[in-house]
C-alpha positions as a Markdown table, in Angstrom:
| # | Residue | x | y | z |
|---|---|---|---|---|
| 1 | Met | 103.5 | -1.8 | -5.6 |
| 2 | Ala | 100.8 | 0.7 | -6.6 |
| 3 | Gln | 97.2 | -0.2 | -5.9 |
| 4 | Met | 95.2 | -0.7 | -9.0 |
| 5 | Met | 91.7 | 0.4 | -10.0 |
| 6 | Lys | 89.3 | -0.2 | -12.9 |
| 7 | Ala | 89.0 | 2.5 | -15.5 |
| 8 | Ala | 87.5 | 3.2 | -19.0 |
| 9 | Ile | 90.5 | 3.8 | -21.2 |
| 10 | Phe | 90.8 | 5.3 | -24.7 |
| 11 | Val | 92.8 | 2.8 | -26.8 |
| 12 | Glu | 92.3 | 4.0 | -30.4 |
| 13 | Pro | 89.5 | 5.5 | -32.4 |
| 14 | Gly | 86.5 | 3.1 | -32.1 |
| 15 | Arg | 87.8 | 1.5 | -28.9 |
| 16 | Ile | 87.3 | 2.5 | -25.3 |
| 17 | Val | 87.9 | -0.5 | -23.0 |
| 18 | Leu | 87.7 | -1.3 | -19.3 |
| 19 | Asp | 91.1 | -2.0 | -18.0 |
| 20 | Glu | 93.3 | -1.6 | -14.8 |
| 21 | Lys | 95.6 | 1.2 | -14.0 |
| 22 | Pro | 97.2 | 2.6 | -10.8 |
| 23 | Ile | 95.1 | 4.6 | -8.4 |
| 24 | Pro | 96.3 | 8.2 | -9.0 |
| 25 | Asp | 98.8 | 9.9 | -6.7 |
| 26 | Ile | 97.8 | 13.4 | -5.6 |
| 27 | Gly | 99.8 | 16.6 | -5.1 |
| 28 | Pro | 99.5 | 19.2 | -2.3 |
| 29 | Leu | 96.5 | 21.0 | -3.9 |
| 30 | Asp | 94.7 | 17.9 | -5.2 |
| 31 | Ala | 92.1 | 15.6 | -3.8 |
| 32 | Leu | 91.4 | 11.9 | -4.5 |
| 33 | Leu | 87.8 | 11.1 | -5.0 |
| 34 | Arg | 86.2 | 7.6 | -4.8 |
| 35 | Ile | 83.7 | 7.8 | -7.6 |
| 36 | Thr | 80.1 | 6.8 | -6.6 |
| 37 | Thr | 78.3 | 7.8 | -9.8 |
| 38 | Thr | 79.4 | 9.1 | -13.2 |
| 39 | Thr | 78.0 | 9.1 | -16.7 |
| 40 | Ile | 78.9 | 9.2 | -20.4 |
| 41 | Cys | 78.6 | 12.4 | -22.4 |
| 42 | Gly | 78.2 | 13.0 | -26.1 |
| 43 | Thr | 81.7 | 14.5 | -26.1 |
| 44 | Asp | 83.0 | 11.1 | -25.0 |
| 45 | Val | 81.4 | 9.6 | -28.1 |
| 46 | His | 83.3 | 12.2 | -30.2 |
| 47 | Ile | 86.5 | 10.9 | -28.5 |
| 48 | Leu | 85.5 | 7.3 | -29.1 |
| 49 | Lys | 84.9 | 8.0 | -32.8 |
| 50 | Gly | 88.2 | 9.8 | -33.1 |
| 51 | Glu | 86.5 | 13.1 | -33.9 |
| 52 | Tyr | 88.1 | 14.7 | -30.9 |
| 53 | Pro | 91.8 | 13.7 | -30.3 |
| 54 | Val | 93.0 | 12.6 | -26.9 |
| 55 | Ala | 96.1 | 10.6 | -25.8 |
| 56 | Arg | 96.0 | 6.9 | -26.0 |
| 57 | Gly | 95.7 | 5.3 | -22.5 |
| 58 | Leu | 93.7 | 8.3 | -21.1 |
| 59 | Thr | 90.9 | 7.5 | -18.7 |
| 60 | Ile | 87.7 | 9.1 | -20.2 |
| 61 | Gly | 84.8 | 10.9 | -18.5 |
| 62 | His | 84.3 | 14.3 | -16.9 |
| 63 | Glu | 81.1 | 14.1 | -14.8 |
| 64 | Pro | 82.1 | 13.0 | -11.2 |
| 65 | Val | 80.0 | 12.4 | -8.1 |
| 66 | Gly | 82.1 | 11.0 | -5.3 |
| 67 | Ile | 83.5 | 10.9 | -1.8 |
| 68 | Ile | 86.8 | 12.4 | -0.8 |
| 69 | Glu | 89.2 | 9.6 | -0.2 |
| 70 | Lys | 92.3 | 11.7 | 0.4 |
| 71 | Leu | 93.2 | 15.3 | 0.5 |
| 72 | Gly | 96.4 | 17.0 | -0.6 |
| 73 | Ser | 98.6 | 18.5 | 2.2 |
| 74 | Ala | 97.7 | 22.1 | 1.3 |
| 75 | Val | 94.0 | 21.6 | 0.9 |
| 76 | Glu | 91.8 | 23.4 | 3.5 |
| 77 | Gly | 88.1 | 23.6 | 4.1 |
| 78 | Tyr | 87.3 | 20.0 | 3.2 |
| 79 | Lys | 87.4 | 16.6 | 5.0 |
| 80 | Glu | 87.9 | 13.1 | 4.0 |
| 81 | Gly | 84.7 | 11.2 | 3.7 |
| 82 | Gln | 82.8 | 14.3 | 2.5 |
| 83 | Arg | 80.4 | 13.8 | -0.5 |
| 84 | Val | 81.2 | 16.2 | -3.3 |
| 85 | Ile | 80.9 | 16.9 | -7.0 |
| 86 | Ala | 83.5 | 18.5 | -9.3 |
| 87 | Gly | 82.6 | 20.3 | -12.5 |
| 88 | Ala | 83.6 | 18.9 | -15.9 |
| 89 | Ile | 85.7 | 22.0 | -16.2 |
| 90 | Thr | 88.3 | 22.4 | -13.5 |
| 91 | Pro | 89.9 | 25.8 | -13.7 |
| 92 | Ser | 93.0 | 26.6 | -11.7 |
| 93 | Gly | 91.5 | 29.7 | -10.3 |
| 94 | His | 94.7 | 31.8 | -10.7 |
| 95 | Ser | 95.4 | 32.2 | -14.4 |
| 96 | Tyr | 94.7 | 35.5 | -16.2 |
| 97 | Ala | 91.7 | 33.8 | -18.0 |
| 98 | Cys | 90.2 | 32.7 | -14.7 |
| 99 | Leu | 90.7 | 36.1 | -13.1 |
| 100 | Cys | 89.0 | 37.9 | -16.0 |
| 101 | Gly | 86.0 | 35.7 | -15.9 |
| 102 | Cys | 86.9 | 33.2 | -18.7 |
| 103 | Ala | 87.7 | 30.2 | -16.4 |
| 104 | Ser | 86.8 | 27.6 | -19.0 |
| 105 | Gln | 89.6 | 29.0 | -21.2 |
| 106 | Asp | 92.1 | 28.6 | -18.3 |
| 107 | Gly | 95.7 | 28.9 | -19.5 |
| 108 | Ala | 97.6 | 28.2 | -16.2 |
| 109 | Gly | 101.2 | 27.6 | -17.1 |
| 110 | Thr | 101.1 | 29.5 | -20.4 |
| 111 | Arg | 103.0 | 32.8 | -20.7 |
| 112 | His | 99.8 | 34.9 | -21.2 |
| 113 | Gly | 97.4 | 32.8 | -19.1 |
| 114 | Phe | 94.9 | 31.8 | -21.8 |
| 115 | Lys | 94.3 | 28.5 | -23.6 |
| 116 | Ala | 91.3 | 27.6 | -25.7 |
| 117 | Thr | 89.2 | 25.0 | -23.7 |
| 118 | Gly | 92.1 | 24.8 | -21.2 |
| 119 | Gly | 89.8 | 24.5 | -18.3 |
| 120 | Trp | 88.6 | 21.1 | -19.6 |
| 121 | Arg | 91.0 | 18.7 | -18.1 |
| 122 | Phe | 89.1 | 15.5 | -17.0 |
| 123 | Gly | 89.1 | 13.0 | -19.9 |
| 124 | Asn | 90.9 | 15.5 | -22.1 |
| 125 | Thr | 94.3 | 16.3 | -20.8 |
| 126 | Ile | 94.3 | 14.3 | -17.5 |
| 127 | Asp | 92.6 | 11.1 | -16.5 |
| 128 | Gly | 88.9 | 11.3 | -16.1 |
| 129 | Ser | 86.0 | 10.1 | -14.0 |
| 130 | Gln | 84.9 | 6.8 | -15.6 |
| 131 | Ala | 87.0 | 4.9 | -13.0 |
| 132 | Glu | 86.9 | 3.9 | -9.4 |
| 133 | Tyr | 89.1 | 6.8 | -8.4 |
| 134 | Leu | 89.7 | 10.3 | -9.7 |
| 135 | Arg | 92.4 | 12.9 | -9.0 |
| 136 | Val | 90.8 | 16.4 | -8.8 |
| 137 | Pro | 93.3 | 19.2 | -9.4 |
| 138 | Asp | 93.0 | 22.5 | -7.6 |
| 139 | Ala | 90.6 | 20.9 | -5.2 |
| 140 | Met | 89.8 | 24.1 | -3.3 |
| 141 | Val | 88.6 | 25.7 | -6.6 |
| 142 | Asn | 86.7 | 22.7 | -7.8 |
| 143 | Leu | 85.1 | 20.6 | -5.1 |
| 144 | Ser | 81.5 | 21.4 | -4.2 |
| 145 | Pro | 79.9 | 19.7 | -1.2 |
| 146 | Val | 76.6 | 17.9 | -2.0 |
| 147 | Pro | 73.7 | 18.8 | 0.3 |
| 148 | Glu | 72.7 | 15.7 | 2.3 |
| 149 | Ala | 69.1 | 15.7 | 1.0 |
| 150 | Leu | 70.2 | 15.3 | -2.7 |
| 151 | Thr | 70.9 | 11.9 | -4.3 |
| 152 | Asp | 73.7 | 11.2 | -6.7 |
| 153 | Glu | 71.3 | 11.0 | -9.6 |
| 154 | Gln | 69.8 | 14.4 | -8.7 |
| 155 | Val | 73.2 | 16.1 | -9.0 |
| 156 | Leu | 74.7 | 13.9 | -11.7 |
| 157 | Met | 73.8 | 16.5 | -14.4 |
| 158 | Cys | 75.4 | 19.4 | -12.6 |
| 159 | Pro | 79.1 | 18.9 | -13.7 |
| 160 | Asp | 78.4 | 19.2 | -17.4 |
| 161 | Ile | 74.9 | 18.8 | -18.9 |
| 162 | Met | 73.1 | 21.2 | -16.7 |
| 163 | Ser | 75.9 | 23.7 | -16.5 |
| 164 | Thr | 76.4 | 23.6 | -20.3 |
| 165 | Gly | 72.7 | 23.7 | -21.2 |
| 166 | Phe | 72.0 | 26.6 | -18.8 |
| 167 | Ser | 75.0 | 28.5 | -20.2 |
| 168 | Gly | 73.4 | 28.4 | -23.6 |
| 169 | Ala | 70.6 | 30.5 | -22.3 |
| 170 | Glu | 72.9 | 32.6 | -20.2 |
| 171 | Ser | 75.4 | 33.4 | -23.0 |
| 172 | Gly | 72.4 | 34.2 | -25.4 |
| 173 | Arg | 71.3 | 36.7 | -22.7 |
| 174 | Val | 67.7 | 35.4 | -22.7 |
| 175 | Arg | 65.4 | 38.0 | -21.2 |
| 176 | Ile | 62.0 | 38.0 | -19.6 |
| 177 | Gly | 59.4 | 37.6 | -22.4 |
| 178 | Asp | 61.8 | 36.3 | -25.0 |
| 179 | Thr | 61.1 | 33.7 | -27.7 |
| 180 | Val | 63.8 | 31.0 | -27.8 |
| 181 | Ala | 64.4 | 28.1 | -30.1 |
| 182 | Val | 66.5 | 25.1 | -29.1 |
| 183 | Phe | 67.9 | 22.9 | -31.8 |
| 184 | Ala | 68.5 | 19.3 | -30.8 |
| 185 | Leu | 66.9 | 18.0 | -27.6 |
| 186 | Gly | 69.6 | 15.7 | -26.3 |
| 187 | Pro | 70.5 | 16.2 | -22.6 |
| 188 | Ile | 72.2 | 19.5 | -23.3 |
| 189 | Gly | 69.4 | 20.9 | -25.4 |
| 190 | Leu | 66.8 | 19.8 | -22.8 |
| 191 | Cys | 68.8 | 21.6 | -20.1 |
| 192 | Ala | 68.9 | 24.7 | -22.4 |
| 193 | Val | 65.1 | 24.6 | -22.5 |
| 194 | Ala | 65.0 | 24.5 | -18.7 |
| 195 | Gly | 67.6 | 27.3 | -18.5 |
| 196 | Ala | 65.7 | 29.5 | -20.9 |
| 197 | Lys | 62.5 | 29.1 | -18.8 |
| 198 | Leu | 64.3 | 29.9 | -15.6 |
| 199 | Met | 65.7 | 33.1 | -17.2 |
| 200 | Gly | 62.2 | 34.3 | -18.2 |
| 201 | Ala | 61.6 | 33.1 | -21.8 |
| 202 | Thr | 57.9 | 32.9 | -22.3 |
| 203 | Thr | 57.9 | 31.1 | -25.7 |
| 204 | Ile | 60.3 | 28.2 | -26.1 |
| 205 | Ile | 60.4 | 26.1 | -29.2 |
| 206 | Gly | 62.2 | 22.7 | -29.1 |
| 207 | Val | 63.4 | 21.0 | -32.3 |
| 208 | Asp | 64.1 | 17.3 | -32.5 |
| 209 | Thr | 62.5 | 14.1 | -33.8 |
| 210 | Val | 62.6 | 11.6 | -30.9 |
| 211 | Pro | 59.1 | 11.5 | -29.3 |
| 212 | Glu | 60.5 | 10.9 | -25.8 |
| 213 | Arg | 62.8 | 13.9 | -26.1 |
| 214 | Leu | 60.0 | 16.1 | -27.4 |
| 215 | Ala | 57.8 | 15.0 | -24.4 |
| 216 | Ile | 60.6 | 15.8 | -21.8 |
| 217 | Ala | 61.1 | 19.2 | -23.5 |
| 218 | Lys | 57.5 | 20.0 | -22.9 |
| 219 | Ser | 57.8 | 18.9 | -19.2 |
| 220 | Leu | 60.8 | 21.2 | -18.8 |
| 221 | Gly | 59.2 | 24.3 | -20.3 |
| 222 | Ala | 58.9 | 24.1 | -24.0 |
| 223 | Ser | 55.7 | 25.7 | -25.2 |
| 224 | His | 56.0 | 24.2 | -28.7 |
| 225 | Val | 57.9 | 21.3 | -30.1 |
| 226 | Val | 58.8 | 20.8 | -33.8 |
| 227 | Asp | 59.6 | 17.4 | -35.4 |
| 228 | Phe | 62.2 | 18.3 | -38.0 |
| 229 | Lys | 61.4 | 15.1 | -39.9 |
| 230 | Ala | 57.8 | 16.3 | -40.4 |
| 231 | Gly | 58.8 | 19.4 | -42.3 |
| 232 | Asp | 61.2 | 22.3 | -42.5 |
| 233 | Pro | 61.8 | 23.4 | -38.9 |
| 234 | Val | 62.8 | 26.9 | -40.1 |
| 235 | Glu | 59.5 | 27.4 | -41.8 |
| 236 | Lys | 57.5 | 26.1 | -38.8 |
| 237 | Ile | 59.4 | 28.4 | -36.4 |
| 238 | Met | 58.9 | 31.5 | -38.6 |
| 239 | Asn | 55.2 | 30.7 | -38.8 |
| 240 | Leu | 55.0 | 30.3 | -35.0 |
| 241 | Thr | 56.6 | 33.7 | -34.6 |
| 242 | Asp | 54.5 | 35.4 | -37.3 |
| 243 | Gly | 57.6 | 35.8 | -39.5 |
| 244 | Arg | 59.5 | 37.8 | -36.8 |
| 245 | Gly | 62.0 | 35.1 | -35.8 |
| 246 | Val | 63.3 | 34.3 | -32.3 |
| 247 | Asp | 65.2 | 36.4 | -29.9 |
| 248 | Val | 67.7 | 33.7 | -29.1 |
| 249 | Ala | 68.4 | 30.4 | -31.0 |
| 250 | Ile | 70.4 | 27.8 | -29.1 |
| 251 | Glu | 72.3 | 25.2 | -31.1 |
| 252 | Ala | 73.0 | 22.1 | -29.1 |
| 253 | Leu | 74.2 | 19.5 | -31.5 |
| 254 | Gly | 77.2 | 20.7 | -33.5 |
| 255 | Thr | 76.3 | 20.2 | -37.2 |
| 256 | Gln | 76.2 | 22.5 | -40.2 |
| 257 | Gly | 72.5 | 21.8 | -40.5 |
| 258 | Thr | 71.5 | 22.8 | -37.0 |
| 259 | Phe | 73.8 | 25.8 | -36.9 |
| 260 | Glu | 72.4 | 27.1 | -40.2 |
| 261 | Ala | 68.8 | 26.5 | -39.1 |
| 262 | Ala | 69.5 | 28.4 | -35.8 |
| 263 | Leu | 70.8 | 31.4 | -37.8 |
| 264 | Arg | 67.9 | 31.3 | -40.2 |
| 265 | Val | 65.3 | 31.6 | -37.5 |
| 266 | Leu | 66.9 | 34.6 | -35.7 |
| 267 | Arg | 65.2 | 38.0 | -35.8 |
| 268 | Pro | 67.4 | 40.9 | -36.8 |
| 269 | Gly | 69.6 | 41.7 | -33.7 |
| 270 | Gly | 69.0 | 38.2 | -32.3 |
| 271 | Ala | 71.6 | 35.9 | -30.7 |
| 272 | Leu | 72.8 | 32.5 | -31.9 |
| 273 | Ser | 74.1 | 30.7 | -28.8 |
| 274 | Ser | 76.2 | 27.7 | -29.9 |
| 275 | Leu | 76.9 | 24.8 | -27.5 |
| 276 | Gly | 77.7 | 22.1 | -30.1 |
| 277 | Val | 81.1 | 20.4 | -30.5 |
| 278 | Tyr | 81.8 | 20.8 | -34.3 |
| 279 | Ser | 83.9 | 18.3 | -36.1 |
| 280 | Ser | 84.2 | 20.1 | -39.5 |
| 281 | Asp | 84.3 | 23.7 | -40.8 |
| 282 | Leu | 81.1 | 25.8 | -40.6 |
| 283 | Val | 79.7 | 27.8 | -43.5 |
| 284 | Ile | 77.6 | 31.0 | -42.7 |
| 285 | Pro | 74.9 | 31.4 | -45.4 |
| 286 | Leu | 74.9 | 34.9 | -46.8 |
| 287 | Gly | 71.2 | 35.5 | -46.7 |
| 288 | Ala | 70.6 | 34.3 | -43.2 |
| 289 | Phe | 73.6 | 36.5 | -42.1 |
| 290 | Ala | 72.0 | 39.5 | -43.8 |
| 291 | Ala | 75.4 | 40.1 | -45.6 |
| 292 | Gly | 76.9 | 40.8 | -42.1 |
| 293 | Leu | 74.5 | 43.7 | -41.5 |
| 294 | Gly | 71.8 | 42.1 | -39.4 |
| 295 | Asp | 73.2 | 43.0 | -35.9 |
| 296 | His | 73.3 | 39.3 | -35.2 |
| 297 | Lys | 75.4 | 37.9 | -32.3 |
| 298 | Ile | 77.0 | 34.5 | -32.5 |
| 299 | Val | 78.4 | 33.3 | -29.2 |
| 300 | Thr | 80.0 | 30.0 | -28.2 |
| 301 | Thr | 80.3 | 28.6 | -24.7 |
| 302 | Leu | 82.3 | 25.9 | -23.0 |
| 303 | Cys | 80.6 | 24.5 | -19.9 |
| 304 | Pro | 81.2 | 26.8 | -16.9 |
| 305 | Gly | 83.0 | 25.0 | -14.0 |
| 306 | Gly | 84.3 | 25.6 | -10.6 |
| 307 | Lys | 82.8 | 25.1 | -7.2 |
| 308 | Asp | 80.5 | 28.2 | -7.1 |
| 309 | Arg | 78.9 | 27.2 | -10.4 |
| 310 | Met | 78.3 | 23.7 | -9.0 |
| 311 | Arg | 76.9 | 25.2 | -5.8 |
| 312 | Arg | 74.4 | 27.4 | -7.7 |
| 313 | Leu | 73.2 | 24.5 | -9.8 |
| 314 | Met | 72.7 | 22.3 | -6.8 |
| 315 | Glu | 70.7 | 25.2 | -5.2 |
| 316 | Val | 68.4 | 25.2 | -8.2 |
| 317 | Ile | 67.8 | 21.4 | -7.7 |
| 318 | Ala | 67.4 | 21.7 | -4.0 |
| 319 | Ala | 64.8 | 24.4 | -4.4 |
| 320 | Glu | 62.9 | 22.0 | -6.8 |
| 321 | Arg | 63.1 | 24.5 | -9.7 |
| 322 | Ile | 64.1 | 21.6 | -11.9 |
| 323 | Asp | 64.2 | 17.8 | -11.7 |
| 324 | Leu | 66.6 | 16.1 | -14.1 |
| 325 | Arg | 66.3 | 12.6 | -12.8 |
| 326 | Pro | 64.1 | 11.6 | -15.7 |
| 327 | Met | 67.1 | 12.0 | -18.0 |
| 328 | Val | 68.8 | 9.0 | -16.4 |
| 329 | Thr | 67.2 | 6.3 | -18.6 |
| 330 | His | 69.7 | 3.5 | -18.1 |
| 331 | Arg | 72.0 | 2.3 | -15.3 |
| 332 | Phe | 75.2 | 0.2 | -15.6 |
| 333 | Pro | 77.9 | -0.9 | -13.2 |
| 334 | Leu | 81.4 | 0.2 | -14.3 |
| 335 | Glu | 82.2 | -3.4 | -15.2 |
| 336 | Arg | 79.7 | -3.0 | -18.1 |
| 337 | Ile | 80.8 | 0.4 | -19.3 |
| 338 | Glu | 81.7 | -0.9 | -22.8 |
| 339 | Glu | 78.1 | -2.1 | -23.2 |
| 340 | Ala | 76.9 | 1.3 | -22.0 |
| 341 | Tyr | 79.1 | 3.0 | -24.6 |
| 342 | Asp | 77.7 | 0.8 | -27.3 |
| 343 | Leu | 74.1 | 1.7 | -26.3 |
| 344 | Phe | 74.8 | 5.4 | -25.9 |
| 345 | Ala | 76.9 | 5.9 | -29.0 |
| 346 | His | 74.2 | 4.2 | -31.1 |
| 347 | Gln | 71.3 | 6.0 | -29.3 |
| 348 | Arg | 69.3 | 2.8 | -28.8 |
| 349 | Asp | 66.4 | 2.1 | -26.5 |
| 350 | Gly | 65.5 | 5.8 | -26.0 |
| 351 | Val | 68.7 | 6.4 | -24.1 |
| 352 | Leu | 69.3 | 9.9 | -22.8 |
| 353 | Lys | 71.8 | 9.5 | -20.0 |
| 354 | Val | 73.3 | 6.5 | -18.3 |
| 355 | Ala | 74.3 | 6.3 | -14.7 |
| 356 | Ile | 77.6 | 4.4 | -14.2 |
| 357 | Thr | 78.4 | 3.1 | -10.7 |
| 358 | Pro | 81.8 | 1.6 | -9.8 |
């Protein structure tokens, strides 16, 4: 009889529950992780609300820190008992998409090798990390050893939040001396602030309304913060830039309002870098788009994954260029994950990120 484990399972829109399911079997290229720490993402809340469809019975979660329990027969270069992370995005490493540099859009198994968001498997197309154990596919592409000196909570943001937030700045091609606006200072937006600073932006404007988030944004590199409830953020940003607009606007929420505001504050030739997960159609306002003649760039990004991306992010942490531990505002054992979802989904008690420990 299969050994069982506890896991957070999607039942139906509005219900993710803790239940038991078998510990996963692994194939030759896989690894089995014993999860030591994971967390809940805003995307998981989209799944909970039924705004992003996944199969009933799926284990949710895509941010694993753990210890290798078992290795597939063909896996080389790792050992059981080793402490590792895997990215939220787990590319195969061999599809056409991967080999042309679009690993997040991995289409392994498709005729042409591309699939939109295909690299996102944990908690989307295969069982995820909010459980006692996790099967990591293509382990040699995706497992990244954690330096001994770093704690679970120091690297917990690497699989998704840090990788995604930094990619907002990277995709927007932030340059030394740039002015950057970041709309919505949740965990991803806060990491976008930090990423913009690392890439050389000298003026960073963070937009939100939660005082704790505005304060963390300042600590991570924001030179100005704008409370969108205290007035029109577009007007304030245009005033701050003397009417010029920003070089790069990063949208980190996924709503029409934030997308439109990000477009309205762009200088001609600027870049809108979108990280949001949208749940309805977007409308591009004619004036802000300069009738299509403003040389604007609109770029979207799905979290970069793979072991080298994870290694690089952990190098940034180990070098003390960024400390994301203050983002972990709450801690729960896996047994209380339903309570953690309720807190996180309703954004109570100043929650930013929760650490879940089986």
